[in-house]
XYZ file of C-alpha atoms in Angstrom:
473
model
C -4.182 34.485 -11.658
C -1.415 36.761 -10.484
C 2.115 35.764 -11.433
C 1.095 33.098 -13.968
C 2.230 33.555 -17.556
C -0.340 32.734 -20.207
C 1.928 30.812 -22.559
C 4.236 27.828 -22.044
C 5.957 25.336 -24.293
C 4.168 22.434 -22.613
C 1.174 22.323 -20.274
C 0.599 19.250 -18.113
C -2.829 18.674 -16.564
C -2.480 16.703 -13.330
C 0.345 16.904 -10.797
C 0.491 13.302 -9.698
C 3.591 11.181 -10.156
C 3.132 10.894 -13.926
C 2.421 14.581 -14.436
C 5.380 15.648 -12.310
C 7.715 13.430 -14.323
C 6.396 14.629 -17.668
C 6.860 18.287 -16.694
C 10.307 17.579 -15.263
C 11.522 15.895 -18.448
C 10.445 18.700 -20.751
C 12.051 21.304 -18.490
C 15.274 19.291 -18.406
C 15.064 19.251 -22.185
C 15.092 23.045 -22.281
C 11.363 23.786 -22.570
C 9.067 25.696 -20.220
C 6.237 23.850 -18.493
C 3.143 24.589 -16.464
C 1.652 21.952 -14.168
C -2.056 22.281 -13.387
C -3.515 20.670 -10.255
C -6.774 21.163 -8.345
C -5.906 18.883 -5.435
C -2.720 17.930 -3.594
C 0.477 18.009 -5.612
C 1.802 14.461 -5.700
C -1.488 12.841 -6.611
C -3.372 9.788 -5.401
C -0.322 7.562 -4.981
C 1.277 9.878 -2.462
C -1.800 10.484 -0.315
C -4.543 7.906 -0.888
C -3.107 4.844 -2.623
C 0.417 3.396 -2.807
C 2.052 5.201 0.099
C -0.690 4.968 2.771
C -1.743 1.419 1.882
C 1.831 0.161 2.223
C 2.202 2.073 5.490
C -0.866 0.247 6.808
C 0.455 -3.114 5.610
C 4.101 -2.919 6.628
C 3.726 -3.075 10.447
C 1.751 -6.314 10.222
C 4.197 -7.776 7.725
C 7.158 -6.927 9.950
C 5.454 -8.412 13.014
C 4.627 -11.664 11.233
C 8.131 -11.888 9.768
C 9.584 -11.730 13.273
C 7.139 -14.379 14.460
C 8.349 -16.786 11.768
C 11.954 -16.889 12.970
C 13.001 -18.829 16.105
C 14.502 -16.489 18.643
C 12.703 -13.384 17.510
C 9.409 -15.269 17.701
C 9.810 -15.705 21.438
C 10.655 -12.036 21.894
C 7.549 -10.775 20.097
C 4.637 -11.144 22.463
C 2.341 -8.238 21.627
C -0.027 -7.298 18.819
C -0.098 -4.296 16.549
C -0.457 -0.897 18.193
C -3.294 0.538 16.106
C -2.784 4.235 16.976
C 0.931 3.879 16.207
C 0.160 2.248 12.848
C -2.252 5.031 11.919
C 0.335 7.636 12.913
C 2.901 5.829 10.761
C 0.409 6.105 7.889
C -0.097 9.818 8.616
C 3.658 10.381 8.535
C 3.928 8.501 5.229
C 1.470 10.917 3.599
C 2.955 14.017 5.302
C -0.398 14.466 7.053
C -1.937 15.205 3.662
C 0.179 18.332 3.281
C 1.812 18.855 -0.121
C 4.273 21.584 0.888
C 7.356 19.471 0.163
C 5.968 18.439 -3.221
C 5.249 22.079 -4.095
C 8.824 22.966 -3.143
C 10.097 20.249 -5.481
C 8.005 21.580 -8.376
C 9.322 25.083 -7.808
C 12.903 23.855 -7.522
C 12.552 21.926 -10.769
C 11.706 25.122 -12.639
C 8.080 24.139 -13.271
C 5.230 26.653 -12.886
C 2.442 25.319 -10.668
C -1.092 26.442 -11.502
C -3.845 25.630 -9.022
C -7.237 24.908 -10.527
C -9.268 22.717 -12.886
C -8.470 22.810 -16.579
C -10.483 22.085 -19.688
C -9.468 22.200 -23.311
C -11.048 25.033 -25.301
C -9.101 24.705 -28.537
C -5.984 23.217 -30.037
C -3.292 23.708 -27.370
C -5.601 26.107 -25.500
C -7.049 25.697 -22.014
C -9.196 27.528 -19.504
C -8.422 27.088 -15.813
C -10.939 27.654 -13.019
C -9.382 28.195 -9.589
C -10.892 27.681 -6.143
C -11.791 31.382 -5.854
C -13.957 31.367 -8.953
C -11.401 33.033 -11.180
C -10.965 31.987 -14.802
C -7.917 32.404 -16.974
C -6.565 31.069 -20.240
C -3.321 29.251 -20.980
C -1.723 28.436 -24.311
C 0.779 25.655 -25.047
C 3.240 26.381 -27.830
C 3.974 22.701 -28.509
C 1.988 20.170 -26.455
C -0.619 19.476 -23.800
C -0.137 16.371 -21.659
C -3.047 14.734 -19.862
C -1.972 13.187 -16.560
C -5.313 13.232 -14.782
C -5.116 9.771 -13.243
C -8.121 7.568 -12.587
C -11.326 7.403 -10.568
C -12.984 4.525 -8.699
C -15.190 2.346 -10.870
C -18.442 1.650 -9.027
C -20.413 -1.493 -9.950
C -24.130 -1.366 -10.650
C -25.423 -3.148 -7.567
C -28.989 -2.414 -6.414
C -28.934 -0.069 -3.424
C -25.213 0.736 -3.560
C -25.570 4.312 -4.761
C -27.867 5.072 -1.817
C -25.686 3.339 0.778
C -22.726 5.145 2.367
C -19.530 3.254 1.608
C -15.785 3.641 1.498
C -13.705 4.016 -1.622
C -10.100 2.863 -1.406
C -9.118 6.482 -0.646
C -11.490 6.487 2.341
C -9.986 3.233 3.578
C -6.368 4.355 3.307
C -7.160 7.616 5.113
C -9.417 6.094 7.793
C -9.104 7.602 11.269
C -10.232 4.419 13.027
C -10.417 0.688 12.396
C -13.987 -0.615 11.991
C -15.073 -3.622 13.999
C -16.165 -5.353 10.782
C -15.619 -4.687 7.111
C -17.078 -6.119 3.895
C -14.927 -5.553 0.827
C -16.508 -5.671 -2.593
C -13.711 -6.551 -5.007
C -10.799 -8.985 -4.753
C -8.132 -7.427 -6.910
C -4.902 -5.869 -5.701
C -6.453 -3.068 -3.621
C -9.155 -5.276 -2.131
C -6.676 -7.992 -1.144
C -4.120 -5.617 0.336
C -6.672 -3.664 2.360
C -8.354 -6.877 3.521
C -5.135 -8.036 5.102
C -4.225 -4.630 6.484
C -7.543 -4.184 8.293
C -7.731 -7.820 9.397
C -4.339 -7.490 11.092
C -5.456 -4.212 12.650
C -8.420 -5.970 14.256
C -11.325 -5.851 11.791
C -13.479 -8.863 10.978
C -13.145 -8.844 7.202
C -15.154 -10.502 4.442
C -14.082 -10.243 0.802
C -16.567 -10.724 -2.024
C -15.077 -11.653 -5.404
C -17.108 -11.717 -8.595
C -14.551 -14.192 -9.930
C -11.453 -15.376 -8.088
C -9.219 -13.562 -5.649
C -6.410 -11.858 -7.600
C -7.605 -13.515 -10.790
C -4.930 -11.822 -12.937
C -2.243 -13.989 -11.306
C -1.507 -17.721 -11.708
C -3.593 -20.009 -9.519
C -0.656 -21.375 -7.482
C 0.440 -17.832 -6.632
C -2.951 -16.495 -5.644
C -3.700 -19.579 -3.541
C -0.736 -18.731 -1.317
C -2.212 -15.288 -0.694
C -5.715 -16.665 -0.176
C -4.373 -19.090 2.421
C -2.595 -16.287 4.260
C -5.695 -14.094 4.270
C -7.769 -16.926 5.680
C -5.106 -17.477 8.358
C -5.566 -13.819 9.286
C -9.291 -14.459 9.731
C -10.474 -13.071 6.387
C -13.506 -14.791 4.884
C -13.231 -15.014 1.089
C -16.398 -15.630 -0.907
C -15.655 -16.152 -4.594
C -17.927 -16.213 -7.635
C -20.602 -13.914 -6.212
C -22.134 -10.523 -6.932
C -24.382 -8.928 -4.294
C -28.099 -8.784 -5.060
C -28.789 -5.844 -2.748
C -26.833 -3.454 -0.544
C -28.528 -1.288 2.068
C -27.865 0.624 5.257
C -28.749 -0.778 8.669
C -30.460 1.148 11.452
C -27.212 1.380 13.431
C -25.293 3.019 10.578
C -23.730 -0.131 9.211
C -24.322 -1.985 5.969
C -26.228 -5.093 4.936
C -25.265 -7.130 1.862
C -27.632 -9.729 0.407
C -26.028 -12.563 -1.580
C -27.636 -14.705 -4.303
C -27.557 -17.846 -2.132
C -29.778 -16.207 0.487
C -26.982 -15.305 2.886
C -26.924 -11.846 4.396
C -23.763 -10.136 5.589
C -23.713 -7.223 7.996
C -20.739 -5.033 8.791
C -19.833 -1.671 10.251
C -18.320 -0.577 6.936
C -18.437 -1.437 3.241
C -15.381 -0.882 1.052
C -15.917 -0.857 -2.714
C -12.651 -1.800 -4.431
C -13.808 -2.922 -7.856
C -11.216 -1.206 -9.988
C -10.631 2.199 -11.524
C -11.333 4.008 -14.787
C -9.449 6.834 -16.543
C -10.354 10.280 -15.164
C -11.228 12.117 -18.382
C -14.534 13.805 -17.572
C -14.755 17.585 -17.754
C -11.672 18.054 -19.924
C -13.581 19.048 -23.065
C -12.432 16.018 -25.061
C -15.676 15.445 -27.031
C -15.074 18.719 -28.878
C -12.000 17.073 -30.393
C -13.802 13.866 -31.319
C -12.424 11.995 -28.304
C -14.772 10.044 -26.053
C -13.992 10.637 -22.352
C -13.992 6.914 -21.560
C -10.671 5.751 -22.966
C -7.768 7.134 -24.952
C -5.756 5.515 -27.701
C -2.122 6.546 -27.720
C 0.931 5.614 -29.753
C 4.280 4.495 -28.364
C 5.270 8.082 -27.546
C 2.034 8.796 -25.683
C 0.547 10.911 -28.486
C -3.236 10.612 -28.570
C -4.134 9.190 -31.968
C -5.728 11.615 -34.393
C -3.869 14.787 -33.434
C -0.372 16.239 -33.265
C -0.270 18.031 -29.891
C -2.247 16.101 -27.239
C -0.469 13.437 -25.191
C -1.509 11.220 -22.259
C 0.484 9.507 -19.516
C -0.355 7.458 -16.448
C -3.725 5.979 -15.551
C -5.724 8.238 -17.862
C -3.914 6.868 -20.908
C -5.702 3.557 -20.423
C -2.600 1.411 -20.172
C -1.219 -0.277 -17.019
C -2.618 1.666 -14.051
C 0.502 1.580 -11.909
C 2.463 4.505 -10.493
C 5.853 3.271 -11.643
C 4.488 2.575 -15.117
C 2.985 6.050 -15.307
C 6.335 7.587 -14.379
C 8.027 5.480 -17.048
C 5.489 6.641 -19.631
C 5.921 10.260 -18.554
C 9.700 10.216 -18.914
C 9.458 8.790 -22.419
C 6.647 11.126 -23.475
C 8.489 14.163 -22.119
C 11.617 13.214 -24.044
C 9.584 12.592 -27.211
C 7.970 16.035 -26.987
C 11.373 17.689 -26.624
C 12.766 15.687 -29.541
C 9.854 16.655 -31.776
C 10.251 20.361 -30.985
C 13.908 20.080 -32.043
C 13.119 18.142 -35.203
C 14.913 15.061 -33.900
C 11.880 12.740 -33.975
C 9.807 12.690 -37.139
C 9.065 9.016 -37.699
C 7.758 6.263 -35.454
C 10.447 5.543 -32.851
C 12.187 2.187 -32.733
C 11.017 -0.287 -30.100
C 12.953 -0.075 -26.857
C 14.317 3.347 -27.834
C 14.164 6.310 -25.430
C 11.032 7.561 -27.240
C 8.960 4.331 -27.268
C 6.915 2.981 -24.365
C 7.619 -0.642 -25.364
C 7.547 -1.924 -21.781
C 3.831 -1.051 -21.630
C 3.264 -4.051 -23.859
C 5.983 -6.497 -22.867
C 7.470 -5.758 -19.453
C 5.063 -4.269 -16.913
C 6.225 -5.068 -13.342
C 3.376 -5.644 -10.872
C 3.498 -6.291 -7.135
C 0.777 -7.169 -4.633
C 2.119 -6.135 -1.233
C 0.203 -8.680 0.774
C 2.049 -11.127 3.027
C 3.084 -13.245 1.147
C 3.773 -10.916 -1.754
C 2.988 -11.537 -5.408
C 5.339 -10.133 -8.049
C 4.983 -10.530 -11.791
C 6.545 -9.043 -14.928
C 6.183 -9.581 -18.645
C 3.709 -11.828 -20.395
C 1.474 -14.516 -18.968
C 1.435 -17.916 -20.648
C -1.772 -17.042 -22.510
C -0.410 -13.675 -23.629
C 2.803 -15.254 -24.853
C 0.924 -17.631 -27.138
C -1.250 -14.724 -28.342
C 1.973 -12.922 -29.311
C 2.976 -15.949 -31.365
C 5.693 -17.018 -28.923
C 6.419 -20.718 -28.509
C 6.695 -20.581 -24.744
C 7.882 -23.099 -22.172
C 6.657 -22.786 -18.603
C 8.909 -23.706 -15.672
C 7.147 -23.822 -12.275
C 8.922 -24.650 -9.033
C 8.675 -24.009 -5.304
C 10.899 -21.383 -3.734
C 12.743 -23.916 -1.623
C 16.258 -22.572 -1.171
C 18.548 -21.936 1.781
C 17.975 -18.184 1.614
C 14.236 -18.657 2.055
C 14.736 -20.762 5.178
C 16.748 -17.894 6.667
C 13.736 -15.625 6.253
C 11.192 -17.960 7.784
C 11.246 -21.369 9.410
C 8.170 -22.422 7.458
C 8.764 -20.414 4.276
C 6.305 -21.100 1.470
C 6.945 -19.716 -1.988
C 6.351 -20.413 -5.644
C 7.851 -19.217 -8.921
C 7.035 -19.370 -12.609
C 9.395 -18.600 -15.481
C 8.260 -18.271 -19.099
C 10.871 -18.933 -21.782
C 10.682 -18.089 -25.469
C 11.868 -21.436 -26.792
C 12.959 -20.069 -30.162
C 15.094 -17.248 -28.784
C 15.868 -18.889 -25.407
C 15.096 -15.695 -23.505
C 12.800 -14.947 -20.607
C 9.491 -13.289 -21.539
C 7.740 -13.442 -18.169
C 8.131 -14.362 -14.515
C 5.963 -14.596 -11.422
C 6.966 -15.003 -7.769
C 4.865 -15.626 -4.668
C 6.265 -15.592 -1.158
C 7.681 -13.458 1.612
C 9.800 -10.541 0.293
C 9.657 -11.688 -3.345
C 9.032 -8.134 -4.579
C 12.802 -7.670 -4.345
C 13.249 -10.449 -6.917
C 11.258 -8.628 -9.545
C 13.842 -6.133 -10.780
C 16.235 -8.914 -11.780
C 13.429 -10.584 -13.725
C 12.506 -7.270 -15.337
C 16.100 -6.727 -16.453
C 16.222 -10.233 -17.919
C 12.995 -9.632 -19.868
C 13.820 -6.114 -21.087
C 17.427 -7.006 -21.865
C 16.364 -10.193 -23.672
C 19.238 -11.947 -21.931
C 19.924 -15.407 -23.420
C 19.617 -18.171 -20.841
C 23.158 -19.285 -21.606
C 24.389 -15.841 -20.527
C 21.995 -15.714 -17.574
C 23.659 -18.929 -16.365
C 26.705 -16.810 -15.512
C 24.695 -14.453 -13.258
C 25.569 -16.210 -9.999
C 23.065 -15.722 -7.153
C 24.747 -15.122 -3.777
C 24.333 -17.745 -1.078
C 22.197 -17.894 1.018
C 19.551 -15.639 -0.553
C 16.123 -16.134 -2.089
C 17.781 -15.201 -5.407
C 18.998 -18.804 -5.553
C 15.640 -19.492 -7.193
C 17.252 -18.234 -10.413
C 19.806 -21.065 -10.266
C 17.074 -23.610 -9.543
C 15.113 -22.328 -12.550
C 18.062 -22.635 -14.914
C 18.836 -26.111 -13.630
C 15.190 -27.145 -14.036
C 15.251 -25.786 -17.571
C 18.196 -28.033 -18.342
C 21.317 -25.887 -18.166
């Protein structure tokens, strides 16, 4: 490929958010880096996941927020303008054009290589470009896998022969279907259910277990109630027995209880798996199903292969992947300079400790769910004597947001150290509460010191004062 050098200090496979950050950190550390990408630079988050899904959700959230406040409620008389919402989504993804992202890569001093890469030896790769050309690259120090994830499709009879949407199809849809069945009730399924319901679809969600089962029951019930208020039918504890196409181009879903659902579209949102196929990993004794990495992101069993983001098998979240990439990039630089020879200390700049203890997660439904740190069960598994403090978000700041504000919060306290190890919030705009909770968890701030962090009045942050009072301070 003309203009591409064959040797770099570090080669990063995958130019999504995690890959961009990994390459940027090693370049800032004085190393050269090549970034290999076969699709749009910026990755799934920028074009088919985080950005477009939030762009589809936000107009409905803003409209409902206005309708909850006297005065603005009377002024808002219309419904969502669907073409305007879809254009807003198109603008959010730059109309699926990565020119600005490519300019950033170039400005950061990173070499962009277009094509698909596979490992052919230790620190050696072959890249196939879209024109059928093949060329070899060599990494002097490290190769970083940042290949993201792929949809995980359940084994349901008939599904593989029935046309259906993935989440990427849903977030890039050019029109709103009259009816939609969503298979999967996790974060993506819940968010897209509400987005399409508020855009005019008749939506049914099928959950093998419970809606948003990774969150506490009180929190997820608030979201379930809101979805039902938007007209979404939620059927929990079911797995389809058969999925097939209808004569009019729609889909038919047969349930175990004998019910049959028909819809214009089927969305399969049953999770994702690391995208590791085709990279040549079996030749290195690595199964392309999951990776095991240490705190620096180094794949166990070798000294040069690293992984960041979804493909590393840890928390599949864009912000977490960027966090991992920054730490891994710094660790690679430190090792090339001889500054990192032993296992890094927890919470140091070279250890991805937050992957285990402080992962922030947000569900951008209306109401929102926001959680960080350990759950009650996880805390006990870690040997922590934990105390749980649950309370409604019933403060003056909440009443300013909505006349009928409903919210809920949970705080988990390590009783021996008297520090926060986890928190969960449910309610309108609670995502903005999460960073303060994350700081408290990561900083291991003693509750006696946290007592002096005064929440301004009137804001939803007053829930922190109510928590400390309920705890007994």
